[in-house]
Amino acid sequence: MSLSVRQILAHQGYAFPKLLAFRIQMVLSYQMMMVAIGWHIYELTHDPWSLGLIGLAEVIPYMSSALFLGHAVDHYFSRKGFATVAALFLSVNAVMLVLIMLHQPAHTVMWIYGTVALTGFARALISPSYNTLFALIIPRASIAKASGIGNSMFQIGLIAGPAIGGLLVGFANKYVAYEISALLALGAAISAMTLHVKEHRSHAPMKVFASIAEGLQFVRRTQVVLAAQLLDMFAVLFGGAVAMLPAFVHDVYQMGPEGLGVLRAAPAVGAIITGLWLAKNPIHQHSGRWLLLAVAGFGLCMIAFGLTTTYWLAAVILAISGMMDAVSVILRQTILQLATPDGMRGRVSAINGIFIGSSNELGAFESGLTARLMGLVPSVVFGGLMTIAVVGVTAVKAPKLRDLHVSELH
C-alpha cells in the first residue's frame, strides 16, 4: 500500500528528511563550487574550450572509480558511512580551493582542474550510497512518490546553489563561495552521521571483479534499465548546454556572474514545479512513452535556447527544459529502484552514475569541443537535434521501455 506524502516523511523516525538534508546540502555545496570554478577559469582563460575541460577533469576519475565504489557500497561497512566520507571529501576539496585562491600558485588553472578531478571521486560515492539508503527507507509501493519529493529537493539545491554561488562571486568573491561550499559539505556529513537505518546484508562478499561483472550483466540483460540509462546519457551528452552558460552570459547577453546564477537555476525552477506535481500524481501508466516525449521536449528546448538572443526568454526556455528533465529523471529513478534487486543497488547505481552522472561532464567536454569547431550557438542547436534523434532510435530499438507501465514493476 502506498503511503501518503506525510507518512513517507515520518516513516522510520523521519529518516527520509534526514537523507534529504544530506542530499540538498551536498547539491548546494557542489553547485556553488562548480559555479565559482566555471567563472574563475573563464576569467583566467576567456576560452569556451577551458569550460569543456572542467567536465573532462571530473569525469575521468569519476568513471575510473565508480564501479569499484559501487561494489564497496554493496559489500562493505555502512552505506551512511560512505555518504559521510563523500561529504567530508567534498568539504576538504573546497578548502583546497580556498588555499589556491589565497596563494595563487603558478599554473593556477591546472591546480583548479586538479581539485575538480578530486571532486569526481566524491561524486562517485554519492549516488550508490544515496540510492541504497533511499531503498532501505522507502517502501516499494511508495518509491514513485518519494522519488518526486527527492527530486524536488534536489532541484531546490540546483536553484539555490548556482544562484547563491553566482551572487557570492558577483557581489563578494570566489573565496567566500568556496568557504560556504566547504561548510555545507561538512553539514551534509553531520546529517549522514545522524541517520538511523537498519542495513541488512543478505549476501556474502564477492571478489571485486566478479561483483562488478554481475552488476554489468544485470544491466545488460534488463532492457528497461539499460535503455533508460542510455537514453538519458545521450540526451545529456548532446543536449546539455549548462557548461556553455558562462560563455552565453559573458559574450551573448553581456552580463556578469549574477546573470549566470539565474540561468543555472532556471531549469531547476521548472523541475521543482514538475517534481512536486509528480509526487502527488505519479506516472504509473504509459511511463515509457512519457519518458521518450519528455526527452524529446528537452531537445527542442535546447534548440530554442541556442537560437534566442534575449536573456529572460532564455531563462524561460531553460525552465521549461527543467520540466522535461524532471519527468525523465523521476521516471528513470523509479524504474531503477523498482527493477533492481536489493543486494545489487550499489553496483547498479554506480553503473547508472557512469551512464548519467558522467554524461554531464562528457557533455560539457562535447559542448566545449563543438563550440570550438562550430561556434557557440550552432553547437547548442546541433546538440538539441542529436537529442531528438536519440529519442527516435530508442523508441524503435527498445520496445520494452517504449511500452512500459511502471505499475507493472511493483
mmCIF file of C-alpha atoms in Angstrom:
data_model
loop_
_atom_site.group_PDB
_atom_site.id
_atom_site.type_symbol
_atom_site.label_atom_id
_atom_site.label_comp_id
_atom_site.label_asym_id
_atom_site.label_seq_id
_atom_site.Cartn_x
_atom_site.Cartn_y
_atom_site.Cartn_z
ATOM 1 C CA MET A 1 0.000 0.000 0.000
ATOM 2 C CA SER A 2 1.363 3.410 -0.978
ATOM 3 C CA LEU A 3 1.979 5.836 1.880
ATOM 4 C CA SER A 4 0.830 9.446 1.842
ATOM 5 C CA VAL A 5 3.445 12.188 1.485
ATOM 6 C CA ARG A 6 3.199 12.934 5.219
ATOM 7 C CA GLN A 7 3.613 9.243 6.099
ATOM 8 C CA ILE A 8 6.662 8.970 3.812
ATOM 9 C CA LEU A 9 8.322 11.903 5.589
ATOM 10 C CA ALA A 10 7.601 10.453 9.048
ATOM 11 C CA HIS A 11 8.498 6.851 8.133
ATOM 12 C CA GLN A 12 11.215 5.153 10.261
ATOM 13 C CA GLY A 13 11.647 8.080 12.638
ATOM 14 C CA TYR A 14 11.873 10.794 9.965
ATOM 15 C CA ALA A 15 14.774 9.032 8.265
ATOM 16 C CA PHE A 16 13.785 10.345 4.835
ATOM 17 C CA PRO A 17 14.002 14.055 5.797
ATOM 18 C CA LYS A 18 17.466 13.400 7.243
ATOM 19 C CA LEU A 19 18.519 11.737 3.999
ATOM 20 C CA LEU A 20 17.111 14.705 2.076
ATOM 21 C CA ALA A 21 19.081 17.077 4.322
ATOM 22 C CA PHE A 22 22.243 15.212 3.356
ATOM 23 C CA ARG A 23 21.374 15.373 -0.328
ATOM 24 C CA ILE A 24 20.391 19.030 -0.528
ATOM 25 C CA GLN A 25 23.490 20.184 1.352
ATOM 26 C CA MET A 26 25.700 18.142 -0.958
ATOM 27 C CA VAL A 27 23.955 19.613 -4.006
ATOM 28 C CA LEU A 28 24.294 23.153 -2.662
ATOM 29 C CA SER A 29 27.965 22.635 -1.883
ATOM 30 C CA TYR A 30 28.770 21.089 -5.246
ATOM 31 C CA GLN A 31 26.769 23.564 -7.335
ATOM 32 C CA MET A 32 28.192 26.629 -5.584
ATOM 33 C CA MET A 33 31.694 25.248 -6.010
ATOM 34 C CA MET A 34 31.241 24.496 -9.713
ATOM 35 C CA VAL A 35 29.676 27.893 -10.499
ATOM 36 C CA ALA A 36 32.631 29.605 -8.824
ATOM 37 C CA ILE A 37 35.108 27.326 -10.612
ATOM 38 C CA GLY A 38 33.482 27.915 -14.018
ATOM 39 C CA TRP A 39 33.597 31.702 -13.637
ATOM 40 C CA HIS A 40 37.087 31.548 -12.134
ATOM 41 C CA ILE A 41 38.501 29.586 -15.073
ATOM 42 C CA TYR A 42 36.702 31.654 -17.705
ATOM 43 C CA GLU A 43 38.082 34.825 -16.098
ATOM 44 C CA LEU A 44 41.586 33.394 -16.435
ATOM 45 C CA THR A 45 41.241 31.998 -19.975
ATOM 46 C CA HIS A 46 38.240 33.571 -21.806
ATOM 47 C CA ASP A 47 38.031 30.319 -23.766
ATOM 48 C CA PRO A 48 34.907 28.044 -24.019
ATOM 49 C CA TRP A 49 37.286 25.114 -24.506
ATOM 50 C CA SER A 50 38.581 25.615 -20.950
ATOM 51 C CA LEU A 51 34.990 25.247 -19.673
ATOM 52 C CA GLY A 52 34.658 21.947 -21.507
ATOM 53 C CA LEU A 53 37.854 20.708 -19.864
ATOM 54 C CA ILE A 54 36.232 21.161 -16.443
ATOM 55 C CA GLY A 55 33.862 18.316 -17.335
ATOM 56 C CA LEU A 56 36.679 16.141 -18.638
ATOM 57 C CA ALA A 57 38.749 16.733 -15.487
ATOM 58 C CA GLU A 58 35.870 15.434 -13.353
ATOM 59 C CA VAL A 59 34.617 12.574 -15.485
ATOM 60 C CA ILE A 60 37.915 10.666 -15.786
ATOM 61 C CA PRO A 61 38.305 9.965 -12.028
ATOM 62 C CA TYR A 62 34.549 9.519 -11.718
ATOM 63 C CA MET A 63 34.374 6.782 -14.346
ATOM 64 C CA SER A 64 37.582 5.091 -13.223
ATOM 65 C CA SER A 65 36.371 4.684 -9.633
ATOM 66 C CA ALA A 66 32.562 4.399 -9.798
ATOM 67 C CA LEU A 67 32.276 0.629 -10.361
ATOM 68 C CA PHE A 68 34.713 -0.178 -7.547
ATOM 69 C CA LEU A 69 32.946 2.178 -5.158
ATOM 70 C CA GLY A 70 29.559 0.702 -6.108
ATOM 71 C CA HIS A 71 30.931 -2.750 -5.220
ATOM 72 C CA ALA A 72 32.221 -1.377 -1.913
ATOM 73 C CA VAL A 73 28.820 0.112 -1.013
ATOM 74 C CA ASP A 74 27.143 -3.271 -1.640
ATOM 75 C CA HIS A 75 29.653 -5.344 0.319
ATOM 76 C CA TYR A 76 31.452 -3.317 2.991
ATOM 77 C CA PHE A 77 30.514 -1.412 6.163
ATOM 78 C CA SER A 78 27.577 1.031 6.265
ATOM 79 C CA ARG A 79 26.028 2.955 3.406
ATOM 80 C CA LYS A 80 25.722 6.005 5.623
ATOM 81 C CA GLY A 81 29.447 5.641 6.317
ATOM 82 C CA PHE A 82 30.168 6.018 2.612
ATOM 83 C CA ALA A 83 27.828 9.020 2.419
ATOM 84 C CA THR A 84 29.717 10.642 5.288
ATOM 85 C CA VAL A 85 33.074 10.017 3.627
ATOM 86 C CA ALA A 86 31.839 11.585 0.370
ATOM 87 C CA ALA A 87 30.657 14.720 2.177
ATOM 88 C CA LEU A 88 33.903 15.099 4.121
ATOM 89 C CA PHE A 89 35.905 14.648 0.935
ATOM 90 C CA LEU A 90 33.934 17.402 -0.814
ATOM 91 C CA SER A 91 34.447 19.705 2.171
ATOM 92 C CA VAL A 92 38.210 19.165 2.091
ATOM 93 C CA ASN A 93 38.192 19.838 -1.645
ATOM 94 C CA ALA A 94 36.501 23.224 -1.143
ATOM 95 C CA VAL A 95 39.109 24.118 1.476
ATOM 96 C CA MET A 96 41.824 23.333 -1.074
ATOM 97 C CA LEU A 97 40.199 25.805 -3.484
ATOM 98 C CA VAL A 98 40.326 28.466 -0.775
ATOM 99 C CA LEU A 99 44.050 27.827 -0.360
ATOM 100 C CA ILE A 100 44.581 28.084 -4.138
ATOM 101 C CA MET A 101 42.800 31.459 -4.133
ATOM 102 C CA LEU A 102 44.916 32.715 -1.232
ATOM 103 C CA HIS A 103 48.303 31.706 -2.651
ATOM 104 C CA GLN A 104 47.695 31.966 -6.447
ATOM 105 C CA PRO A 105 50.268 29.298 -7.381
ATOM 106 C CA ALA A 106 51.906 29.122 -10.780
ATOM 107 C CA HIS A 107 49.626 27.423 -13.347
ATOM 108 C CA THR A 108 46.542 28.241 -11.240
ATOM 109 C CA VAL A 109 44.161 26.817 -13.850
ATOM 110 C CA MET A 110 45.831 23.408 -13.662
ATOM 111 C CA TRP A 111 45.565 23.422 -9.871
ATOM 112 C CA ILE A 112 41.843 24.158 -10.168
ATOM 113 C CA TYR A 113 41.421 21.292 -12.632
ATOM 114 C CA GLY A 114 43.159 19.104 -10.058
ATOM 115 C CA THR A 115 40.535 19.926 -7.417
ATOM 116 C CA VAL A 116 37.797 19.214 -9.975
ATOM 117 C CA ALA A 117 39.342 15.774 -10.506
ATOM 118 C CA LEU A 118 39.155 15.091 -6.763
ATOM 119 C CA THR A 119 35.502 16.111 -6.819
ATOM 120 C CA GLY A 120 34.910 13.277 -9.290
ATOM 121 C CA PHE A 121 35.890 10.714 -6.649
ATOM 122 C CA ALA A 122 33.486 12.252 -4.118
ATOM 123 C CA ARG A 123 30.603 12.192 -6.600
ATOM 124 C CA ALA A 124 31.290 8.547 -7.433
ATOM 125 C CA LEU A 125 30.366 7.698 -3.819
ATOM 126 C CA ILE A 126 27.271 9.869 -3.529
ATOM 127 C CA SER A 127 24.917 8.093 -5.940
ATOM 128 C CA PRO A 128 25.425 4.477 -4.716
ATOM 129 C CA SER A 129 25.193 5.455 -1.038
ATOM 130 C CA TYR A 130 22.140 7.709 -1.521
ATOM 131 C CA ASN A 131 20.218 5.221 -3.687
ATOM 132 C CA THR A 132 20.821 2.266 -1.374
ATOM 133 C CA LEU A 133 19.792 4.309 1.673
ATOM 134 C CA PHE A 134 16.709 5.537 -0.233
ATOM 135 C CA ALA A 135 15.637 1.941 -0.938
ATOM 136 C CA LEU A 136 16.183 0.900 2.705
ATOM 137 C CA ILE A 137 13.994 3.755 3.962
ATOM 138 C CA ILE A 138 11.130 3.897 1.423
ATOM 139 C CA PRO A 139 8.615 1.019 0.925
ATOM 140 C CA ARG A 140 8.437 -0.210 -2.705
ATOM 141 C CA ALA A 141 4.833 0.923 -3.206
ATOM 142 C CA SER A 142 5.813 4.495 -2.305
ATOM 143 C CA ILE A 143 9.013 4.801 -4.355
ATOM 144 C CA ALA A 144 7.385 6.796 -7.192
ATOM 145 C CA LYS A 145 6.002 9.395 -4.761
ATOM 146 C CA ALA A 146 9.226 9.580 -2.756
ATOM 147 C CA SER A 147 11.210 9.991 -5.985
ATOM 148 C CA GLY A 148 9.111 13.059 -6.757
ATOM 149 C CA ILE A 149 9.806 14.529 -3.324
ATOM 150 C CA GLY A 150 13.507 13.687 -3.512
ATOM 151 C CA ASN A 151 13.868 15.172 -6.986
ATOM 152 C CA SER A 152 12.100 18.371 -5.889
ATOM 153 C CA MET A 153 14.526 18.789 -3.002
ATOM 154 C CA PHE A 154 17.394 18.045 -5.352
ATOM 155 C CA GLN A 155 16.140 20.718 -7.728
ATOM 156 C CA ILE A 156 15.834 23.234 -4.889
ATOM 157 C CA GLY A 157 19.541 22.705 -4.404
ATOM 158 C CA LEU A 158 20.071 23.193 -8.127
ATOM 159 C CA ILE A 159 18.224 26.522 -7.890
ATOM 160 C CA ALA A 160 19.762 27.841 -4.711
ATOM 161 C CA GLY A 161 23.306 26.567 -5.317
ATOM 162 C CA PRO A 162 24.010 28.286 -8.657
ATOM 163 C CA ALA A 163 22.042 31.412 -7.690
ATOM 164 C CA ILE A 164 23.871 31.823 -4.368
ATOM 165 C CA GLY A 165 27.177 30.893 -5.963
ATOM 166 C CA GLY A 166 26.719 33.462 -8.726
ATOM 167 C CA LEU A 167 25.675 36.184 -6.279
ATOM 168 C CA LEU A 168 28.585 35.449 -3.968
ATOM 169 C CA VAL A 169 31.080 35.566 -6.834
ATOM 170 C CA GLY A 170 29.485 38.736 -8.210
ATOM 171 C CA PHE A 171 28.980 40.709 -5.009
ATOM 172 C CA ALA A 172 31.579 39.186 -2.655
ATOM 173 C CA ASN A 173 34.299 36.999 -4.197
ATOM 174 C CA LYS A 174 35.127 33.418 -5.136
ATOM 175 C CA TYR A 175 36.890 32.924 -1.805
ATOM 176 C CA VAL A 176 33.588 33.306 0.092
ATOM 177 C CA ALA A 177 31.786 30.950 -2.300
ATOM 178 C CA TYR A 178 34.420 28.247 -1.741
ATOM 179 C CA GLU A 179 34.276 28.721 2.045
ATOM 180 C CA ILE A 180 30.495 28.340 2.236
ATOM 181 C CA SER A 181 30.706 25.303 -0.043
ATOM 182 C CA ALA A 182 33.079 23.680 2.463
ATOM 183 C CA LEU A 183 30.718 24.391 5.383
ATOM 184 C CA LEU A 184 27.710 22.952 3.546
ATOM 185 C CA ALA A 185 29.574 19.729 2.742
ATOM 186 C CA LEU A 186 30.541 19.447 6.404
ATOM 187 C CA GLY A 187 26.859 19.888 7.317
ATOM 188 C CA ALA A 188 25.978 17.069 4.907
ATOM 189 C CA ALA A 189 28.465 14.794 6.676
ATOM 190 C CA ILE A 190 26.782 15.550 10.010
ATOM 191 C CA SER A 191 23.330 14.797 8.517
ATOM 192 C CA ALA A 192 24.577 11.429 7.238
ATOM 193 C CA MET A 193 26.055 10.529 10.628
ATOM 194 C CA THR A 194 22.732 11.227 12.414
ATOM 195 C CA LEU A 195 20.758 8.979 10.047
ATOM 196 C CA HIS A 196 19.433 5.825 11.760
ATOM 197 C CA VAL A 197 18.560 2.994 9.405
ATOM 198 C CA LYS A 198 18.790 -0.791 9.579
ATOM 199 C CA GLU A 199 21.188 -2.060 6.940
ATOM 200 C CA HIS A 200 20.751 -5.736 6.107
ATOM 201 C CA ARG A 201 23.449 -7.849 4.425
ATOM 202 C CA SER A 202 21.717 -10.813 2.791
ATOM 203 C CA HIS A 203 24.632 -11.937 0.622
ATOM 204 C CA ALA A 204 28.247 -12.906 1.106
ATOM 205 C CA PRO A 205 31.035 -10.628 -0.131
ATOM 206 C CA MET A 206 32.251 -11.371 -3.670
ATOM 207 C CA LYS A 207 35.550 -10.817 -5.380
ATOM 208 C CA VAL A 208 35.572 -7.309 -6.742
ATOM 209 C CA PHE A 209 35.698 -8.038 -10.472
ATOM 210 C CA ALA A 210 33.137 -10.849 -10.218
ATOM 211 C CA SER A 211 30.877 -8.482 -8.303
ATOM 212 C CA ILE A 212 31.250 -5.719 -10.892
ATOM 213 C CA ALA A 213 30.618 -8.219 -13.711
ATOM 214 C CA GLU A 214 27.413 -9.368 -12.000
ATOM 215 C CA GLY A 215 26.143 -5.781 -11.898
ATOM 216 C CA LEU A 216 27.054 -5.162 -15.526
ATOM 217 C CA GLN A 217 25.353 -8.380 -16.637
ATOM 218 C CA PHE A 218 22.168 -7.441 -14.788
ATOM 219 C CA VAL A 219 22.007 -4.052 -16.521
ATOM 220 C CA ARG A 220 22.779 -5.602 -19.928
ATOM 221 C CA ARG A 221 20.010 -8.214 -19.518
ATOM 222 C CA THR A 222 17.355 -5.772 -18.244
ATOM 223 C CA GLN A 223 16.245 -3.779 -21.296
ATOM 224 C CA VAL A 224 14.151 -1.179 -19.445
ATOM 225 C CA VAL A 225 17.086 -0.281 -17.185
ATOM 226 C CA LEU A 226 19.721 -0.271 -19.932
ATOM 227 C CA ALA A 227 17.570 1.663 -22.417
ATOM 228 C CA ALA A 228 16.531 4.285 -19.845
ATOM 229 C CA GLN A 229 20.173 4.831 -18.890
ATOM 230 C CA LEU A 230 21.372 5.069 -22.493
ATOM 231 C CA LEU A 231 18.544 7.431 -23.420
ATOM 232 C CA ASP A 232 19.337 9.859 -20.639
ATOM 233 C CA MET A 233 23.084 9.557 -21.148
ATOM 234 C CA PHE A 234 22.962 10.536 -24.816
ATOM 235 C CA ALA A 235 20.332 13.222 -24.201
ATOM 236 C CA VAL A 236 22.541 14.913 -21.616
ATOM 237 C CA LEU A 237 25.693 14.259 -23.647
ATOM 238 C CA PHE A 238 24.340 16.079 -26.695
ATOM 239 C CA GLY A 239 21.638 18.316 -25.229
ATOM 240 C CA GLY A 240 23.206 19.789 -22.116
ATOM 241 C CA ALA A 241 24.083 23.468 -22.628
ATOM 242 C CA VAL A 242 24.828 24.262 -18.972
ATOM 243 C CA ALA A 243 28.610 24.119 -19.384
ATOM 244 C CA MET A 244 28.433 26.860 -22.028
ATOM 245 C CA LEU A 245 26.316 29.226 -19.917
ATOM 246 C CA PRO A 246 29.308 31.340 -18.767
ATOM 247 C CA ALA A 247 30.108 31.998 -22.437
ATOM 248 C CA PHE A 248 26.466 32.847 -23.272
ATOM 249 C CA VAL A 249 26.208 35.187 -20.269
ATOM 250 C CA HIS A 250 29.539 36.879 -20.953
ATOM 251 C CA ASP A 251 29.501 37.042 -24.770
ATOM 252 C CA VAL A 252 25.826 36.913 -25.888
ATOM 253 C CA TYR A 253 23.936 38.597 -23.048
ATOM 254 C CA GLN A 254 26.794 40.873 -21.869
ATOM 255 C CA MET A 255 26.129 40.208 -18.170
ATOM 256 C CA GLY A 256 28.126 39.314 -15.066
ATOM 257 C CA PRO A 257 28.170 36.242 -12.768
ATOM 258 C CA GLU A 258 24.833 37.131 -11.170
ATOM 259 C CA GLY A 259 23.260 36.532 -14.600
ATOM 260 C CA LEU A 260 24.968 33.153 -14.740
ATOM 261 C CA GLY A 261 23.435 32.178 -11.401
ATOM 262 C CA VAL A 262 19.903 32.906 -12.652
ATOM 263 C CA LEU A 263 20.331 30.877 -15.843
ATOM 264 C CA ARG A 264 21.933 27.985 -13.955
ATOM 265 C CA ALA A 265 18.945 27.988 -11.586
ATOM 266 C CA ALA A 266 16.214 28.354 -14.246
ATOM 267 C CA PRO A 267 15.945 24.640 -15.204
ATOM 268 C CA ALA A 268 15.547 23.728 -11.548
ATOM 269 C CA VAL A 269 12.581 26.101 -11.154
ATOM 270 C CA GLY A 270 10.665 24.119 -13.757
ATOM 271 C CA ALA A 271 11.874 20.839 -12.293
ATOM 272 C CA ILE A 272 10.640 21.685 -8.785
ATOM 273 C CA ILE A 273 7.148 22.501 -10.041
ATOM 274 C CA THR A 274 7.048 19.257 -12.004
ATOM 275 C CA GLY A 275 8.557 17.186 -9.190
ATOM 276 C CA LEU A 276 6.001 18.397 -6.631
ATOM 277 C CA TRP A 277 3.167 17.639 -9.062
ATOM 278 C CA LEU A 278 4.523 14.155 -9.766
ATOM 279 C CA ALA A 279 4.877 13.478 -6.021
ATOM 280 C CA LYS A 280 1.093 13.777 -5.832
ATOM 281 C CA ASN A 281 0.375 12.330 -9.277
ATOM 282 C CA PRO A 282 2.992 9.689 -10.156
ATOM 283 C CA ILE A 283 3.021 8.376 -13.734
ATOM 284 C CA HIS A 284 2.148 4.692 -13.441
ATOM 285 C CA GLN A 285 0.657 4.161 -16.925
ATOM 286 C CA HIS A 286 2.347 4.682 -20.311
ATOM 287 C CA SER A 287 5.502 5.594 -18.387
ATOM 288 C CA GLY A 288 7.897 4.707 -21.213
ATOM 289 C CA ARG A 289 6.103 6.915 -23.712
ATOM 290 C CA TRP A 290 6.076 9.840 -21.294
ATOM 291 C CA LEU A 291 9.802 9.325 -20.761
ATOM 292 C CA LEU A 292 10.505 9.468 -24.501
ATOM 293 C CA LEU A 293 8.299 12.541 -25.000
ATOM 294 C CA ALA A 294 9.989 14.338 -22.108
ATOM 295 C CA VAL A 295 13.483 13.772 -23.522
ATOM 296 C CA ALA A 296 12.349 14.917 -26.985
ATOM 297 C CA GLY A 297 10.880 18.052 -25.387
ATOM 298 C CA PHE A 298 14.203 18.669 -23.678
ATOM 299 C CA GLY A 299 15.962 18.547 -27.059
ATOM 300 C CA LEU A 300 13.511 21.065 -28.536
ATOM 301 C CA CYS A 301 14.177 23.399 -25.613
ATOM 302 C CA MET A 302 17.923 23.254 -26.254
ATOM 303 C CA ILE A 303 17.371 24.250 -29.896
ATOM 304 C CA ALA A 304 15.184 27.180 -28.840
ATOM 305 C CA PHE A 305 17.715 28.265 -26.200
ATOM 306 C CA GLY A 306 20.567 28.249 -28.699
ATOM 307 C CA LEU A 307 18.601 30.427 -31.132
ATOM 308 C CA THR A 308 17.359 33.114 -28.723
ATOM 309 C CA THR A 309 19.354 36.274 -28.010
ATOM 310 C CA THR A 310 17.035 37.553 -25.242
ATOM 311 C CA TYR A 311 18.229 36.860 -21.712
ATOM 312 C CA TRP A 312 14.850 36.463 -19.984
ATOM 313 C CA LEU A 313 13.391 34.401 -22.835
ATOM 314 C CA ALA A 314 16.420 32.123 -22.485
ATOM 315 C CA ALA A 315 15.639 31.773 -18.760
ATOM 316 C CA VAL A 316 12.023 30.761 -19.540
ATOM 317 C CA ILE A 317 13.160 28.207 -22.116
ATOM 318 C CA LEU A 318 15.617 26.718 -19.645
ATOM 319 C CA ALA A 319 12.823 26.500 -17.036
ATOM 320 C CA ILE A 320 10.690 24.522 -19.499
ATOM 321 C CA SER A 321 13.677 22.280 -20.209
ATOM 322 C CA GLY A 322 13.807 21.640 -16.457
ATOM 323 C CA MET A 323 10.185 20.463 -16.528
ATOM 324 C CA MET A 324 11.012 17.993 -19.280
ATOM 325 C CA ASP A 325 14.127 16.828 -17.467
ATOM 326 C CA ALA A 326 12.246 16.313 -14.186
ATOM 327 C CA VAL A 327 9.811 13.900 -15.840
ATOM 328 C CA SER A 328 12.748 11.982 -17.293
ATOM 329 C CA VAL A 329 14.731 11.890 -14.037
ATOM 330 C CA ILE A 330 11.808 10.822 -11.820
ATOM 331 C CA LEU A 331 10.655 8.090 -14.201
ATOM 332 C CA ARG A 332 14.199 6.810 -14.646
ATOM 333 C CA GLN A 333 14.845 6.765 -10.887
ATOM 334 C CA THR A 334 11.565 4.935 -10.275
ATOM 335 C CA ILE A 335 12.422 2.327 -12.925
ATOM 336 C CA LEU A 336 15.913 1.893 -11.474
ATOM 337 C CA GLN A 337 14.681 1.430 -7.901
ATOM 338 C CA LEU A 338 11.854 -0.971 -8.731
ATOM 339 C CA ALA A 339 13.761 -3.116 -11.250
ATOM 340 C CA THR A 340 16.959 -3.555 -9.183
ATOM 341 C CA PRO A 341 17.397 -6.307 -6.534
ATOM 342 C CA ASP A 342 18.271 -5.038 -3.036
ATOM 343 C CA GLY A 343 21.716 -6.650 -2.930
ATOM 344 C CA MET A 344 22.797 -5.020 -6.185
ATOM 345 C CA ARG A 345 21.737 -1.393 -5.683
ATOM 346 C CA GLY A 346 25.214 -0.015 -5.051
ATOM 347 C CA ARG A 347 26.659 -1.518 -8.234
ATOM 348 C CA VAL A 348 23.665 -0.687 -10.423
ATOM 349 C CA SER A 349 23.611 2.856 -9.041
ATOM 350 C CA ALA A 350 27.312 3.167 -9.840
ATOM 351 C CA ILE A 351 26.706 1.929 -13.393
ATOM 352 C CA ASN A 352 23.806 4.359 -13.654
ATOM 353 C CA GLY A 353 26.148 7.076 -12.412
ATOM 354 C CA ILE A 354 28.599 6.291 -15.199
ATOM 355 C CA PHE A 355 25.799 6.429 -17.758
ATOM 356 C CA ILE A 356 24.060 9.511 -16.367
ATOM 357 C CA GLY A 357 26.338 11.370 -13.990
ATOM 358 C CA SER A 358 29.410 11.199 -16.205
ATOM 359 C CA SER A 359 27.360 12.278 -19.221
ATOM 360 C CA ASN A 360 27.086 15.732 -17.668
ATOM 361 C CA GLU A 361 30.858 16.078 -17.636
ATOM 362 C CA LEU A 362 31.324 14.396 -21.017
ATOM 363 C CA GLY A 363 28.542 16.642 -22.286
ATOM 364 C CA ALA A 364 30.464 19.654 -21.016
ATOM 365 C CA PHE A 365 33.536 18.424 -22.888
ATOM 366 C CA GLU A 366 31.469 17.759 -26.042
ATOM 367 C CA SER A 367 29.902 21.226 -25.780
ATOM 368 C CA GLY A 368 33.312 22.851 -25.461
ATOM 369 C CA LEU A 369 34.676 20.882 -28.409
ATOM 370 C CA THR A 370 31.708 21.546 -30.711
ATOM 371 C CA ALA A 371 31.673 25.220 -29.674
ATOM 372 C CA ARG A 372 35.279 25.485 -30.792
ATOM 373 C CA LEU A 373 34.602 23.652 -34.072
ATOM 374 C CA MET A 374 31.156 25.065 -34.958
ATOM 375 C CA GLY A 375 30.745 28.184 -32.873
ATOM 376 C CA LEU A 376 28.805 28.683 -29.646
ATOM 377 C CA VAL A 377 25.214 28.878 -30.957
ATOM 378 C CA PRO A 378 25.478 26.178 -33.687
ATOM 379 C CA SER A 379 26.942 23.744 -31.146
ATOM 380 C CA VAL A 380 23.877 24.047 -28.879
ATOM 381 C CA VAL A 381 21.409 23.708 -31.771
ATOM 382 C CA PHE A 382 23.311 20.641 -33.034
ATOM 383 C CA GLY A 383 23.091 19.094 -29.564
ATOM 384 C CA GLY A 384 19.315 19.562 -29.423
ATOM 385 C CA LEU A 385 18.868 17.937 -32.839
ATOM 386 C CA MET A 386 21.002 14.968 -31.792
ATOM 387 C CA THR A 387 18.917 14.548 -28.624
ATOM 388 C CA ILE A 388 15.729 14.234 -30.688
ATOM 389 C CA ALA A 389 17.460 11.713 -32.964
ATOM 390 C CA VAL A 390 18.442 9.617 -29.900
ATOM 391 C CA VAL A 391 14.787 9.531 -28.791
ATOM 392 C CA GLY A 392 13.760 8.211 -32.203
ATOM 393 C CA VAL A 393 16.369 5.447 -32.146
ATOM 394 C CA THR A 394 15.416 4.432 -28.578
ATOM 395 C CA ALA A 395 11.708 4.251 -29.438
ATOM 396 C CA VAL A 396 12.496 1.792 -32.245
ATOM 397 C CA LYS A 397 15.249 -0.274 -30.600
ATOM 398 C CA ALA A 398 13.833 -0.569 -27.050
ATOM 399 C CA PRO A 399 10.148 -1.600 -27.289
ATOM 400 C CA LYS A 400 10.063 -2.808 -23.671
ATOM 401 C CA LEU A 401 10.913 0.694 -22.475
ATOM 402 C CA ARG A 402 8.594 2.357 -25.007
ATOM 403 C CA ASP A 403 5.620 0.237 -23.864
ATOM 404 C CA LEU A 404 6.498 0.206 -20.141
ATOM 405 C CA HIS A 405 3.944 0.849 -17.408
ATOM 406 C CA VAL A 406 5.682 1.479 -14.065
ATOM 407 C CA SER A 407 2.745 -0.155 -12.270
ATOM 408 C CA GLU A 408 3.922 -3.476 -13.740
ATOM 409 C CA LEU A 409 7.206 -3.270 -11.783
ATOM 410 C CA HIS A 410 5.653 -3.114 -8.264
#
